[in-house]
Coordinates of C-alpha atoms in Angstrom, one line a residue:
Chain A
M1 CA 84.0 89.6 60.2
A2 CA 87.5 90.8 61.0
F3 CA 87.5 92.4 57.5
L4 CA 84.6 94.7 58.6
F5 CA 86.6 95.9 61.6
Y6 CA 89.6 96.9 59.5
L7 CA 87.4 98.5 56.9
L8 CA 85.6 100.6 59.6
S9 CA 88.9 101.5 61.2
G10 CA 90.3 102.7 57.9
I11 CA 87.3 104.9 57.2
A12 CA 87.4 106.3 60.8
L13 CA 91.1 107.2 60.6
L14 CA 91.0 108.6 57.1
S15 CA 87.9 110.8 57.9
A16 CA 89.5 111.9 61.2
L17 CA 92.6 113.0 59.3
M18 CA 90.4 114.8 56.8
V19 CA 88.7 116.7 59.6
V20 CA 92.0 118.2 60.6
L21 CA 93.3 118.8 57.1
S22 CA 90.3 120.0 55.1
K23 CA 90.1 123.7 54.4
S24 CA 86.5 124.7 55.0
P25 CA 84.6 124.0 58.3
I26 CA 81.6 122.5 56.4
N27 CA 83.8 119.8 55.0
S28 CA 85.3 119.1 58.4
V29 CA 81.7 118.6 59.8
I30 CA 80.8 116.2 57.0
Y31 CA 84.0 114.2 57.5
L32 CA 83.4 114.1 61.3
I33 CA 79.9 112.7 60.6
V34 CA 81.5 110.0 58.5
C35 CA 83.9 109.3 61.3
F36 CA 81.1 109.1 63.9
L37 CA 79.0 106.7 61.7
S38 CA 82.0 104.4 61.4
I39 CA 82.4 104.5 65.2
A40 CA 78.7 103.5 65.4
G41 CA 79.5 100.6 63.2
H42 CA 82.2 99.6 65.7
Y43 CA 79.7 99.7 68.5
I44 CA 77.5 97.3 66.6
L45 CA 80.5 95.0 66.1
L46 CA 81.1 95.1 69.8
N47 CA 77.5 94.1 70.6
A48 CA 76.7 97.5 72.1
Q49 CA 73.5 98.0 70.1
F50 CA 72.0 100.6 72.5
L51 CA 75.2 102.6 72.4
A52 CA 75.2 102.5 68.6
V53 CA 71.7 103.9 68.3
V54 CA 72.3 106.5 71.0
H55 CA 75.5 107.5 69.4
I56 CA 73.9 108.0 66.0
I57 CA 71.0 110.0 67.5
V58 CA 73.0 112.2 69.8
Y59 CA 76.2 112.8 67.8
T60 CA 75.1 112.7 64.1
G61 CA 71.6 113.8 64.8
A62 CA 72.0 116.5 67.3
I63 CA 75.6 117.7 67.9
M64 CA 76.7 117.8 64.3
V65 CA 73.5 119.5 63.2
V66 CA 74.1 122.2 65.9
F67 CA 77.7 122.6 64.5
L68 CA 76.3 123.0 61.0
F69 CA 73.7 125.5 62.2
V70 CA 76.3 127.6 63.9
I71 CA 78.6 127.6 60.8
M72 CA 75.7 128.6 58.6
L73 CA 74.3 131.2 61.1
L74 CA 77.6 133.0 61.6
N75 CA 78.6 132.5 57.9
L76 CA 81.9 130.9 59.0
N77 CA 82.4 128.9 55.8
K78 CA 85.5 130.8 54.7
T79 CA 88.5 129.0 53.4
N80 CA 91.0 131.8 54.0
E81 CA 91.5 131.1 57.6
P82 CA 94.8 132.3 59.0
H83 CA 97.2 129.4 59.4
K84 CA 99.8 128.7 62.1
S85 CA 103.4 128.9 61.1
V86 CA 105.0 125.9 59.5
L87 CA 107.2 125.4 62.6
T88 CA 104.2 125.3 64.9
K89 CA 102.4 122.8 62.6
F90 CA 105.5 120.6 62.5
M91 CA 105.8 120.7 66.3
A92 CA 102.1 119.9 66.6
V93 CA 102.5 116.8 64.4
I94 CA 105.7 115.7 66.3
S95 CA 104.2 116.1 69.7
G96 CA 101.0 114.3 68.7
G97 CA 103.1 111.4 67.3
M98 CA 105.2 111.3 70.5
L99 CA 102.0 111.1 72.5
F100 CA 100.8 108.3 70.3
L101 CA 104.0 106.4 70.8
V102 CA 104.1 106.9 74.6
L103 CA 100.4 105.7 74.9
I104 CA 101.1 102.6 72.8
A105 CA 104.2 101.8 74.9
A106 CA 102.2 102.3 78.1
A107 CA 99.3 100.1 76.9
K108 CA 101.5 97.1 76.1
G109 CA 100.3 93.8 77.5
V110 CA 96.7 94.9 77.8
N111 CA 95.6 91.4 77.0
E112 CA 96.6 90.2 80.5
M113 CA 94.1 92.6 82.0
I114 CA 91.2 90.7 80.6
V115 CA 89.7 88.4 83.2
A116 CA 88.5 85.2 81.6
K117 CA 84.8 85.4 82.1
E118 CA 81.8 83.9 80.5
F119 CA 81.1 85.9 77.3
D120 CA 77.7 87.5 77.5
A121 CA 76.3 88.9 74.3
N122 CA 73.3 90.5 75.9
I123 CA 75.0 93.2 78.0
G124 CA 74.6 95.9 75.3
L125 CA 70.8 95.5 75.1
V126 CA 68.5 98.2 76.5
A127 CA 67.0 96.0 79.2
N128 CA 70.3 95.1 80.7
L129 CA 71.9 98.5 80.5
G130 CA 68.7 100.2 81.9
K131 CA 68.8 97.8 84.9
V132 CA 72.4 98.7 85.6
L133 CA 71.8 102.4 85.0
Y134 CA 68.8 102.6 87.4
T135 CA 70.2 100.5 90.2
D136 CA 74.0 100.9 90.4
Y137 CA 74.3 104.3 88.8
M138 CA 71.2 106.0 90.1
I139 CA 72.9 109.0 91.7
P140 CA 75.2 109.9 88.8
F141 CA 72.2 109.7 86.5
E142 CA 70.4 112.2 88.6
A143 CA 73.5 114.4 88.9
S144 CA 73.8 114.4 85.1
S145 CA 70.3 116.0 84.8
V146 CA 71.6 118.8 87.1
L147 CA 74.6 119.1 84.7
F148 CA 72.3 119.4 81.7
L149 CA 70.2 122.1 83.5
S150 CA 73.3 124.1 84.3
A151 CA 74.7 123.7 80.8
M152 CA 71.4 124.9 79.4
I153 CA 71.3 128.0 81.7
G154 CA 74.9 128.7 80.9
A155 CA 74.3 128.5 77.1
V156 CA 71.4 130.8 77.3
M157 CA 73.3 133.3 79.5
L158 CA 76.3 133.3 77.2
G159 CA 74.3 133.5 74.0
K160 CA 72.2 136.5 75.3
K161 CA 73.1 139.9 73.9
D162 CA 74.4 142.1 76.7
K163 CA 72.6 145.4 76.9
K164 CA 74.9 148.3 77.0
Chain B
M1 CA 73.4 87.9 65.0
E2 CA 75.7 85.0 65.9
N3 CA 78.1 86.2 63.2
I4 CA 78.4 89.6 64.8
T5 CA 78.8 88.1 68.2
S6 CA 81.8 86.1 67.1
A7 CA 83.6 89.2 65.7
I8 CA 85.1 90.2 69.0
R9 CA 86.5 86.8 69.5
I10 CA 88.7 87.1 66.4
I11 CA 90.1 90.7 66.8
P12 CA 92.5 91.1 69.6
L13 CA 91.8 93.9 72.1
E14 CA 95.1 95.6 71.2
H15 CA 93.8 96.5 67.7
Y16 CA 90.9 98.4 69.3
L17 CA 93.5 100.1 71.6
F18 CA 95.6 101.1 68.6
L19 CA 92.6 102.5 66.7
C20 CA 91.4 104.5 69.7
L21 CA 94.9 105.8 70.5
A22 CA 95.4 106.8 66.9
L23 CA 92.0 108.7 66.9
F24 CA 92.9 110.4 70.1
S25 CA 96.3 111.5 68.8
I26 CA 94.7 112.8 65.6
G27 CA 92.4 114.8 67.9
V28 CA 95.3 116.2 69.8
I29 CA 97.2 117.1 66.6
G30 CA 94.1 118.8 65.3
V31 CA 93.8 121.0 68.5
L32 CA 97.4 122.0 68.2
F33 CA 97.4 122.3 64.4
R34 CA 94.4 124.6 63.6
R35 CA 93.4 128.1 64.6
N36 CA 89.7 127.8 63.7
T37 CA 87.8 127.5 67.0
I38 CA 85.0 125.4 65.5
V39 CA 87.5 122.8 64.1
I40 CA 89.2 122.7 67.5
L41 CA 85.8 121.9 69.1
M42 CA 85.3 119.2 66.6
C43 CA 88.7 117.7 67.4
I44 CA 87.7 117.7 71.1
E45 CA 84.6 115.7 70.2
M46 CA 86.7 113.3 68.3
M47 CA 88.9 112.7 71.4
L48 CA 85.9 112.1 73.5
N49 CA 84.6 109.6 71.0
S50 CA 87.8 107.7 70.9
V51 CA 87.7 107.3 74.6
N52 CA 84.1 106.2 74.3
L53 CA 85.0 103.5 71.8
L54 CA 87.7 102.2 74.0
L55 CA 85.4 102.0 77.0
A56 CA 82.9 100.1 75.0
A57 CA 85.6 97.7 73.7
F58 CA 86.8 97.0 77.2
S59 CA 83.3 96.5 78.5
S60 CA 82.5 94.0 75.7
Y61 CA 85.7 92.1 76.1
R62 CA 85.2 91.8 79.9
S63 CA 81.4 91.3 79.7
D64 CA 80.9 94.1 82.1
P65 CA 78.0 96.5 81.4
S66 CA 79.5 99.3 83.6
G67 CA 81.7 100.5 80.8
Q68 CA 78.8 101.1 78.5
V69 CA 77.0 103.1 81.2
F70 CA 80.1 105.3 81.5
V71 CA 80.0 105.8 77.8
F72 CA 76.4 107.0 78.2
F73 CA 77.5 109.5 80.9
I74 CA 80.4 110.8 78.7
M75 CA 77.8 111.4 75.9
V76 CA 75.8 113.5 78.4
V77 CA 78.9 115.5 79.3
A78 CA 79.8 115.9 75.6
A79 CA 76.4 117.3 74.7
A80 CA 76.6 119.8 77.6
E81 CA 80.1 120.8 76.6
V82 CA 79.1 121.4 73.0
A83 CA 76.2 123.6 74.0
V84 CA 78.4 125.8 76.2
G85 CA 81.3 125.7 73.8
L86 CA 79.2 126.8 70.8
S87 CA 77.6 129.6 72.7
I88 CA 81.1 130.8 73.7
L89 CA 81.9 130.7 70.0
V90 CA 78.9 132.8 69.1
M91 CA 79.8 135.3 71.8
M92 CA 83.4 135.4 70.5
K93 CA 82.2 136.0 66.9
R94 CA 79.9 138.8 68.2
N95 CA 82.6 140.6 70.2
V96 CA 85.8 140.3 68.2
D97 CA 84.2 139.4 64.8
S98 CA 86.5 136.4 64.3
I99 CA 86.8 132.8 65.4
D100 CA 90.6 132.8 65.4
I101 CA 91.8 131.2 68.6
N102 CA 94.9 133.3 68.7
L103 CA 92.9 136.4 69.4
L104 CA 91.9 135.0 72.8
N105 CA 95.3 135.4 74.5
K106 CA 94.4 138.2 76.8
L107 CA 94.6 136.1 79.9
K108 CA 98.3 135.6 79.2
D109 CA 99.4 139.1 80.2

């Protein structure tokens, strides 16, 4: 089973790199979908079945389709995008790599953080998560509905043509 | 089912950490690297997803369902963020007829 983890990680990292490097935005969207599907595979490996299904529905089914719609609607699929200077690109890679190194160094010895606890394979199931969501996290859940409403109003307001 | 359950016993948590940090760094590099606004939005999505995966990993290794509930909330925030971000992008395309992020530097001066 460890083999599956490394396979999925390789796919995720490669497709994430291709999102950054590919020339046309459509290709970036396709690679990002591949990356999200491999992350859904990771969720299944982690016994988070509900999260895997929600992830596929929300990200691959909704968000990426909206991205594709916007690209096609605005006819953005041009490959002659202006590029940043070579120096800026070089500095971007250097600073990203430095961030990676710093985070790795900061996260050393994470295994001591795990409290030895009885392993429970059922925490990722809908029944268990729903119980936690509707008892402990009731107020954040209601607040997120307000967030959705405000995001919807904001999107409509921004997308409206302003009359001169 | 039992085979899948045993998977997280084999793989150390550090490997999940390395994977998620690498994904996050690739997202940061993408934001700094590209000028296309839609690719920058996609890189932000990738960073949110790497954090989601790390939260789910910690939640599974500690057998604590709170982490997975947080992942659910982050998905909610990501969906709202994409709706607003893409409508800003549509407005930008309509007003300056380009999606080059370097054109939006008027706040600087």
